[in-house]
PDB file of C-alpha atoms in Angstrom:
ATOM      1  CA  ASP Z   1       0.000   0.000   0.000  1.00 64.00           C
ATOM      2  CA  GLY Z   2       1.212   3.494  -0.797  1.00 70.00           C
ATOM      3  CA  GLY Z   3       1.584   5.869   2.073  1.00 92.00           C
ATOM      4  CA  ILE Z   4       3.755   7.747   4.507  1.00 96.00           C
ATOM      5  CA  THR Z   5       5.457   5.986   7.373  1.00 96.00           C
ATOM      6  CA  GLN Z   6       6.724   7.827  10.414  1.00 97.00           C
ATOM      7  CA  SER Z   7       8.837   6.231  13.101  1.00 95.00           C
ATOM      8  CA  PRO Z   8       9.018   5.914  15.964  1.00 95.00           C
ATOM      9  CA  LYS Z   9       5.422   6.573  16.984  1.00 94.00           C
ATOM     10  CA  TYR Z  10       6.469   7.398  20.546  1.00 95.00           C
ATOM     11  CA  LEU Z  11       9.872   8.649  21.631  1.00 93.00           C
ATOM     12  CA  PHE Z  12      11.297   9.804  24.933  1.00 93.00           C
ATOM     13  CA  ARG Z  13      14.407  11.921  25.140  1.00 90.00           C
ATOM     14  CA  LYS Z  14      16.461  13.426  27.876  1.00 90.00           C
ATOM     15  CA  GLU Z  15      17.182  17.137  27.816  1.00 88.00           C
ATOM     16  CA  GLY Z  16      20.314  17.961  25.866  1.00 87.00           C
ATOM     17  CA  GLN Z  17      20.010  15.027  23.454  1.00 90.00           C
ATOM     18  CA  ASN Z  18      19.399  15.235  19.752  1.00 93.00           C
ATOM     19  CA  VAL Z  19      16.797  12.921  18.264  1.00 95.00           C
ATOM     20  CA  THR Z  20      15.919  12.075  14.667  1.00 96.00           C
ATOM     21  CA  LEU Z  21      12.399  11.309  13.477  1.00 97.00           C
ATOM     22  CA  SER Z  22      12.057   9.223  10.358  1.00 97.00           C
ATOM     23  CA  CYS Z  23       9.647   9.878   7.487  1.00 98.00           C
ATOM     24  CA  GLU Z  24       9.452   7.635   4.433  1.00 97.00           C
ATOM     25  CA  GLN Z  25       6.953   7.800   1.570  1.00 97.00           C
ATOM     26  CA  ASN Z  26       6.345   5.475  -1.363  1.00 95.00           C
ATOM     27  CA  LEU Z  27       3.871   7.738  -3.131  1.00 93.00           C
ATOM     28  CA  ASN Z  28       6.511   9.065  -5.530  1.00 92.00           C
ATOM     29  CA  HIS Z  29       5.775  12.566  -4.270  1.00 92.00           C
ATOM     30  CA  ASP Z  30       8.271  15.328  -4.877  1.00 91.00           C
ATOM     31  CA  ALA Z  31       7.382  17.572  -1.952  1.00 92.00           C
ATOM     32  CA  MET Z  32       7.661  16.656   1.720  1.00 95.00           C
ATOM     33  CA  TYR Z  33       6.845  18.602   4.866  1.00 96.00           C
ATOM     34  CA  TRP Z  34       7.272  18.543   8.635  1.00 97.00           C
ATOM     35  CA  TYR Z  35       4.630  20.065  10.884  1.00 97.00           C
ATOM     36  CA  ARG Z  36       4.399  20.278  14.618  1.00 96.00           C
ATOM     37  CA  GLN Z  37       1.150  20.146  16.577  1.00 93.00           C
ATOM     38  CA  ASP Z  38       0.751  21.547  20.075  1.00 91.00           C
ATOM     39  CA  PRO Z  39      -2.503  21.764  22.011  1.00 84.00           C
ATOM     40  CA  GLY Z  40      -4.455  24.825  20.918  1.00 80.00           C
ATOM     41  CA  GLN Z  41      -1.805  25.744  18.335  1.00 84.00           C
ATOM     42  CA  GLY Z  42      -2.896  23.883  15.264  1.00 87.00           C
ATOM     43  CA  LEU Z  43      -0.261  22.691  12.817  1.00 93.00           C
ATOM     44  CA  ARG Z  44       2.849  24.795  12.357  1.00 94.00           C
ATOM     45  CA  LEU Z  45       5.315  24.282   9.521  1.00 94.00           C
ATOM     46  CA  ILE Z  46       8.890  23.425  10.524  1.00 97.00           C
ATOM     47  CA  TYR Z  47      10.626  22.624   7.214  1.00 97.00           C
ATOM     48  CA  TYR Z  48       9.630  21.613   3.734  1.00 94.00           C
ATOM     49  CA  SER Z  49      11.320  20.274   0.648  1.00 93.00           C
ATOM     50  CA  GLN Z  50      10.100  20.600  -2.915  1.00 89.00           C
ATOM     51  CA  ILE Z  51      12.816  18.453  -4.454  1.00 89.00           C
ATOM     52  CA  VAL Z  52      15.741  16.225  -3.533  1.00 93.00           C
ATOM     53  CA  ASN Z  53      18.744  18.038  -2.048  1.00 94.00           C
ATOM     54  CA  ASP Z  54      16.735  21.192  -1.453  1.00 93.00           C
ATOM     55  CA  PHE Z  55      14.683  22.359   1.521  1.00 95.00           C
ATOM     56  CA  GLN Z  56      13.349  25.560   3.044  1.00 94.00           C
ATOM     57  CA  LYS Z  57      12.638  26.755   6.541  1.00 95.00           C
ATOM     58  CA  GLY Z  58       9.050  26.987   7.621  1.00 93.00           C
ATOM     59  CA  ASP Z  59       7.621  29.202  10.329  1.00 92.00           C
ATOM     60  CA  ILE Z  60       9.296  27.542  13.328  1.00 95.00           C
ATOM     61  CA  ALA Z  61      12.578  26.076  12.047  1.00 96.00           C
ATOM     62  CA  GLU Z  62      14.795  27.119  14.959  1.00 96.00           C
ATOM     63  CA  GLY Z  63      16.233  24.126  16.797  1.00 96.00           C
ATOM     64  CA  TYR Z  64      15.457  21.697  13.960  1.00 97.00           C
ATOM     65  CA  SER Z  65      17.377  20.355  10.992  1.00 97.00           C
ATOM     66  CA  VAL Z  66      16.439  18.225   7.984  1.00 98.00           C
ATOM     67  CA  SER Z  67      17.993  16.496   5.005  1.00 97.00           C
ATOM     68  CA  ARG Z  68      16.584  15.335   1.684  1.00 97.00           C
ATOM     69  CA  GLU Z  69      19.116  12.974   0.139  1.00 97.00           C
ATOM     70  CA  LYS Z  70      16.477  10.699  -1.344  1.00 96.00           C
ATOM     71  CA  LYS Z  71      13.056  11.415  -2.791  1.00 96.00           C
ATOM     72  CA  GLU Z  72      11.442   8.915  -0.438  1.00 97.00           C
ATOM     73  CA  SER Z  73      12.965  10.149   2.798  1.00 98.00           C
ATOM     74  CA  PHE Z  74      12.837  13.386   4.794  1.00 98.00           C
ATOM     75  CA  PRO Z  75      14.198  12.878   8.327  1.00 98.00           C
ATOM     76  CA  LEU Z  76      13.806  15.567  10.964  1.00 98.00           C
ATOM     77  CA  THR Z  77      16.375  16.095  13.719  1.00 97.00           C
ATOM     78  CA  VAL Z  78      15.212  17.799  16.877  1.00 95.00           C
ATOM     79  CA  THR Z  79      18.340  19.308  18.369  1.00 93.00           C
ATOM     80  CA  SER Z  80      19.126  20.266  21.940  1.00 88.00           C
ATOM     81  CA  ALA Z  81      18.696  23.892  20.827  1.00 87.00           C
ATOM     82  CA  GLN Z  82      14.949  23.409  20.480  1.00 88.00           C
ATOM     83  CA  LYS Z  83      13.578  24.910  23.699  1.00 88.00           C
ATOM     84  CA  ASN Z  84      10.196  23.174  23.760  1.00 90.00           C
ATOM     85  CA  PRO Z  85      10.594  19.939  21.829  1.00 92.00           C
ATOM     86  CA  THR Z  86       7.752  17.987  23.458  1.00 94.00           C
ATOM     87  CA  ALA Z  87       5.072  17.832  20.754  1.00 94.00           C
ATOM     88  CA  PHE Z  88       3.335  15.719  18.149  1.00 95.00           C
ATOM     89  CA  TYR Z  89       5.272  15.773  14.876  1.00 97.00           C
ATOM     90  CA  LEU Z  90       3.612  15.188  11.524  1.00 96.00           C
ATOM     91  CA  CYS Z  91       5.257  14.445   8.201  1.00 97.00           C
ATOM     92  CA  ALA Z  92       3.402  15.007   4.940  1.00 96.00           C
ATOM     93  CA  SER Z  93       4.001  14.730   1.222  1.00 95.00           C
ATOM     94  CA  LYS Z  94       2.469  16.035  -1.973  1.00 91.00           C
ATOM     95  CA  GLY Z  95       2.724  15.404  -5.674  1.00 83.00           C
ATOM     96  CA  LEU Z  96       3.391  17.943  -8.397  1.00 73.00           C
ATOM     97  CA  GLY Z  97       1.074  20.833  -9.090  1.00 70.00           C
ATOM     98  CA  ASN Z  98      -0.117  24.152  -7.726  1.00 63.00           C
ATOM     99  CA  THR Z  99      -2.985  22.646  -5.799  1.00 70.00           C
ATOM    100  CA  GLY Z 100      -3.904  19.406  -4.156  1.00 76.00           C
ATOM    101  CA  GLU Z 101      -3.840  18.015  -0.717  1.00 86.00           C
ATOM    102  CA  LEU Z 102      -1.002  16.975   1.532  1.00 91.00           C
ATOM    103  CA  PHE Z 103      -0.962  13.352   2.623  1.00 93.00           C
ATOM    104  CA  PHE Z 104       0.016  12.933   6.268  1.00 95.00           C
ATOM    105  CA  GLY Z 105       1.720  10.192   8.202  1.00 96.00           C
ATOM    106  CA  GLU Z 106       0.423   8.903  11.525  1.00 95.00           C
ATOM    107  CA  GLY Z 107       2.663  11.187  13.537  1.00 95.00           C
ATOM    108  CA  SER Z 108       5.417  10.826  16.133  1.00 96.00           C
ATOM    109  CA  ARG Z 109       4.953  11.856  19.735  1.00 95.00           C
ATOM    110  CA  LEU Z 110       8.183  13.190  21.251  1.00 95.00           C
ATOM    111  CA  THR Z 111       8.399  13.689  24.999  1.00 94.00           C
ATOM    112  CA  VAL Z 112      11.416  15.292  26.620  1.00 90.00           C
ATOM    113  CA  LEU Z 113      12.000  14.184  30.184  1.00 86.00           C
TER     114      LEU Z 113
ATOM    115  CA  ASP C   1       0.279  36.838  13.155  1.00 73.00           C
ATOM    116  CA  GLN C   2      -2.380  34.276  12.340  1.00 85.00           C
ATOM    117  CA  GLN C   3      -3.210  34.192   8.668  1.00 93.00           C
ATOM    118  CA  VAL C   4      -5.843  31.461   9.019  1.00 96.00           C
ATOM    119  CA  LYS C   5      -8.232  31.752  11.916  1.00 96.00           C
ATOM    120  CA  GLN C   6     -10.724  29.325  13.326  1.00 96.00           C
ATOM    121  CA  ASN C   7     -12.322  31.336  16.079  1.00 92.00           C
ATOM    122  CA  SER C   8     -14.416  28.548  17.581  1.00 95.00           C
ATOM    123  CA  PRO C   9     -12.246  26.086  19.521  1.00 94.00           C
ATOM    124  CA  SER C  10     -15.174  23.715  19.881  1.00 96.00           C
ATOM    125  CA  LEU C  11     -18.649  22.974  18.556  1.00 97.00           C
ATOM    126  CA  SER C  12     -21.258  20.531  19.789  1.00 98.00           C
ATOM    127  CA  VAL C  13     -24.231  19.365  17.694  1.00 98.00           C
ATOM    128  CA  GLN C  14     -26.857  16.667  17.812  1.00 98.00           C
ATOM    129  CA  GLU C  15     -26.698  13.683  15.504  1.00 97.00           C
ATOM    130  CA  GLY C  16     -28.649  14.316  12.307  1.00 97.00           C
ATOM    131  CA  ARG C  17     -28.336  18.091  12.518  1.00 97.00           C
ATOM    132  CA  ILE C  18     -26.086  20.363  10.489  1.00 98.00           C
ATOM    133  CA  SER C  19     -22.546  21.180  11.658  1.00 98.00           C
ATOM    134  CA  ILE C  20     -21.099  24.470  10.426  1.00 98.00           C
ATOM    135  CA  LEU C  21     -17.410  25.098  10.934  1.00 98.00           C
ATOM    136  CA  ASN C  22     -16.024  28.523  10.109  1.00 98.00           C
ATOM    137  CA  CYS C  23     -12.665  29.802   8.965  1.00 98.00           C
ATOM    138  CA  ASP C  24     -11.349  33.279   8.174  1.00 98.00           C
ATOM    139  CA  TYR C  25      -8.142  34.260   6.434  1.00 97.00           C
ATOM    140  CA  THR C  26      -6.202  37.477   6.106  1.00 96.00           C
ATOM    141  CA  ASN C  27      -3.705  36.797   3.316  1.00 92.00           C
ATOM    142  CA  SER C  28      -5.177  37.967   0.010  1.00 91.00           C
ATOM    143  CA  MET C  29      -2.672  35.742  -1.828  1.00 89.00           C
ATOM    144  CA  PHE C  30      -4.474  32.623  -0.601  1.00 91.00           C
ATOM    145  CA  ASP C  31      -6.591  31.129  -3.354  1.00 90.00           C
ATOM    146  CA  TYR C  32      -6.760  27.455  -2.546  1.00 92.00           C
ATOM    147  CA  PHE C  33      -8.411  26.145   0.601  1.00 95.00           C
ATOM    148  CA  LEU C  34      -8.718  22.759   2.224  1.00 95.00           C
ATOM    149  CA  TRP C  35     -10.383  21.113   5.195  1.00 97.00           C
ATOM    150  CA  TYR C  36      -8.791  18.291   7.146  1.00 97.00           C
ATOM    151  CA  LYS C  37     -10.193  16.036   9.830  1.00 97.00           C
ATOM    152  CA  LYS C  38      -8.015  14.731  12.646  1.00 94.00           C
ATOM    153  CA  TYR C  39      -8.509  12.133  15.345  1.00 93.00           C
ATOM    154  CA  PRO C  40      -6.273  12.132  18.455  1.00 88.00           C
ATOM    155  CA  ALA C  41      -2.787  10.664  17.953  1.00 85.00           C
ATOM    156  CA  GLU C  42      -3.349  10.263  14.199  1.00 90.00           C
ATOM    157  CA  GLY C  43      -2.378  12.236  11.136  1.00 92.00           C
ATOM    158  CA  PRO C  44      -4.930  14.573   9.530  1.00 94.00           C
ATOM    159  CA  THR C  45      -6.949  13.233   6.634  1.00 95.00           C
ATOM    160  CA  PHE C  46      -8.089  15.358   3.724  1.00 94.00           C
ATOM    161  CA  LEU C  47     -11.799  16.079   3.466  1.00 96.00           C
ATOM    162  CA  ILE C  48     -12.548  18.610   0.777  1.00 96.00           C
ATOM    163  CA  SER C  49     -10.989  21.561  -1.015  1.00 94.00           C
ATOM    164  CA  ILE C  50     -12.057  24.607  -2.966  1.00 94.00           C
ATOM    165  CA  SER C  51     -10.332  26.901  -5.402  1.00 91.00           C
ATOM    166  CA  SER C  52     -11.000  30.625  -5.423  1.00 91.00           C
ATOM    167  CA  ILE C  53     -12.645  30.392  -8.823  1.00 91.00           C
ATOM    168  CA  LYS C  54     -15.553  28.644  -7.128  1.00 93.00           C
ATOM    169  CA  ASP C  55     -17.820  29.599  -4.267  1.00 95.00           C
ATOM    170  CA  LYS C  56     -19.066  26.126  -3.408  1.00 97.00           C
ATOM    171  CA  ASN C  57     -17.817  22.578  -3.571  1.00 96.00           C
ATOM    172  CA  GLU C  58     -19.768  19.555  -2.470  1.00 97.00           C
ATOM    173  CA  ASP C  59     -18.755  15.981  -1.698  1.00 96.00           C
ATOM    174  CA  GLY C  60     -21.408  13.794  -0.160  1.00 97.00           C
ATOM    175  CA  ARG C  61     -22.333  15.113   3.262  1.00 97.00           C
ATOM    176  CA  PHE C  62     -19.598  17.752   3.126  1.00 98.00           C
ATOM    177  CA  THR C  63     -19.930  21.147   1.453  1.00 98.00           C
ATOM    178  CA  VAL C  64     -17.438  23.970   1.560  1.00 98.00           C
ATOM    179  CA  PHE C  65     -18.509  27.551   0.856  1.00 98.00           C
ATOM    180  CA  LEU C  66     -16.081  30.340  -0.001  1.00 97.00           C
ATOM    181  CA  ASN C  67     -16.796  34.060   0.287  1.00 97.00           C
ATOM    182  CA  LYS C  68     -13.749  35.757  -1.184  1.00 95.00           C
ATOM    183  CA  SER C  69     -14.868  39.301  -0.492  1.00 95.00           C
ATOM    184  CA  ALA C  70     -15.259  38.467   3.195  1.00 97.00           C
ATOM    185  CA  LYS C  71     -12.192  36.212   3.222  1.00 97.00           C
ATOM    186  CA  HIS C  72     -14.336  33.561   4.850  1.00 97.00           C
ATOM    187  CA  LEU C  73     -15.023  29.909   4.261  1.00 97.00           C
ATOM    188  CA  SER C  74     -17.204  27.395   5.998  1.00 98.00           C
ATOM    189  CA  LEU C  75     -17.612  23.640   6.088  1.00 98.00           C
ATOM    190  CA  HIS C  76     -21.108  22.225   6.345  1.00 98.00           C
ATOM    191  CA  ILE C  77     -21.686  18.640   7.399  1.00 98.00           C
ATOM    192  CA  VAL C  78     -25.211  17.351   6.825  1.00 97.00           C
ATOM    193  CA  PRO C  79     -26.376  15.205   8.472  1.00 98.00           C
ATOM    194  CA  SER C  80     -23.844  15.065  11.274  1.00 98.00           C
ATOM    195  CA  GLN C  81     -22.888  11.639  12.605  1.00 97.00           C
ATOM    196  CA  PRO C  82     -21.118  10.608  15.825  1.00 96.00           C
ATOM    197  CA  GLY C  83     -18.174   9.386  13.735  1.00 96.00           C
ATOM    198  CA  ASP C  84     -17.673  12.958  12.557  1.00 97.00           C
ATOM    199  CA  SER C  85     -16.472  13.879  16.045  1.00 97.00           C
ATOM    200  CA  ALA C  86     -12.896  15.063  15.543  1.00 97.00           C
ATOM    201  CA  VAL C  87     -10.782  18.191  15.212  1.00 96.00           C
ATOM    202  CA  TYR C  88     -11.296  19.980  11.909  1.00 97.00           C
ATOM    203  CA  PHE C  89      -8.521  22.115  10.454  1.00 97.00           C
ATOM    204  CA  CYS C  90      -8.903  24.748   7.802  1.00 97.00           C
ATOM    205  CA  ALA C  91      -5.834  25.282   5.592  1.00 95.00           C
ATOM    206  CA  ALA C  92      -4.936  27.730   2.844  1.00 94.00           C
ATOM    207  CA  SER C  93      -2.264  28.215   0.218  1.00 90.00           C
ATOM    208  CA  PRO C  94      -1.361  30.602  -2.553  1.00 84.00           C
ATOM    209  CA  SER C  95      -1.105  28.798  -5.879  1.00 71.00           C
ATOM    210  CA  ARG C  96       1.834  29.591  -8.122  1.00 61.00           C
ATOM    211  CA  SER C  97      -0.555  31.090 -10.643  1.00 54.00           C
ATOM    212  CA  SER C  98      -1.221  33.911  -8.179  1.00 51.00           C
ATOM    213  CA  GLY C  99       2.472  34.563  -7.691  1.00 48.00           C
ATOM    214  CA  GLY C 100       2.841  32.520  -4.541  1.00 47.00           C
ATOM    215  CA  SER C 101       6.091  30.890  -3.620  1.00 50.00           C
ATOM    216  CA  ASN C 102       6.650  27.213  -3.089  1.00 60.00           C
ATOM    217  CA  TYR C 103       3.502  25.333  -2.256  1.00 78.00           C
ATOM    218  CA  LYS C 104       2.866  25.147   1.468  1.00 83.00           C
ATOM    219  CA  LEU C 105      -0.263  25.056   3.578  1.00 89.00           C
ATOM    220  CA  THR C 106      -1.000  27.409   6.448  1.00 92.00           C
ATOM    221  CA  PHE C 107      -3.319  25.841   9.004  1.00 94.00           C
ATOM    222  CA  GLY C 108      -5.778  27.277  11.478  1.00 95.00           C
ATOM    223  CA  LYS C 109      -5.779  26.145  15.089  1.00 94.00           C
ATOM    224  CA  GLY C 110      -8.659  23.747  14.569  1.00 95.00           C
ATOM    225  CA  THR C 111     -12.204  23.284  15.857  1.00 96.00           C
ATOM    226  CA  LEU C 112     -13.167  20.287  17.960  1.00 96.00           C
ATOM    227  CA  LEU C 113     -16.504  18.985  16.725  1.00 98.00           C
ATOM    228  CA  THR C 114     -18.527  16.745  19.004  1.00 98.00           C
ATOM    229  CA  VAL C 115     -21.605  15.065  17.558  1.00 98.00           C
ATOM    230  CA  ASN C 116     -23.875  13.739  20.282  1.00 96.00           C
ATOM    231  CA  PRO C 117     -26.020  10.648  19.628  1.00 93.00           C
TER     232      PRO C 117
END
């Protein structure tokens, strides 16, 4: 089945540690996105990539880093510089075109202890 | 500065009645709008979209209305069912045809819909 797979679904991290969230898609989509959801905040864009080896900062990129070495993969690293990393992280992808919906993964819940 | 606003954090309706979820936007470059539904601990799923060249789009029980002059859109669910209980997000994007940059969606904060049996 085609879709987006995020892993791990739940992750605990100690303060000061970096952690990488995985996102893989087999939809042959060019564009991929990382959003963060906090209670009462909706979905906020962290980073996005329109094509391999290229990515742009979203609205809340500070403390995060990404890479896009393969079309299928768009991992997100939450660094120790991110002041409030506890959140629900959502990866999404989209095919070509000016319109159309984003397809989301199931999400990863990161808790910093 | 919120460019997409959903001013009602929650809405409660009876099963079988109409649910109306509202969304306002401030960015005049937005010309493509979407609604997503989200259950707890899951990713959002796409419901329906509308382009600015239309003022209405319908898909089964779901209809989205767009009022460009008021920068307002609404999602109507008729009849509402208990399984519709979820958080609904409004999202907007400028298309490249309107001079927008790379395609990205801006989301509202969501409205929690509860449909009571």
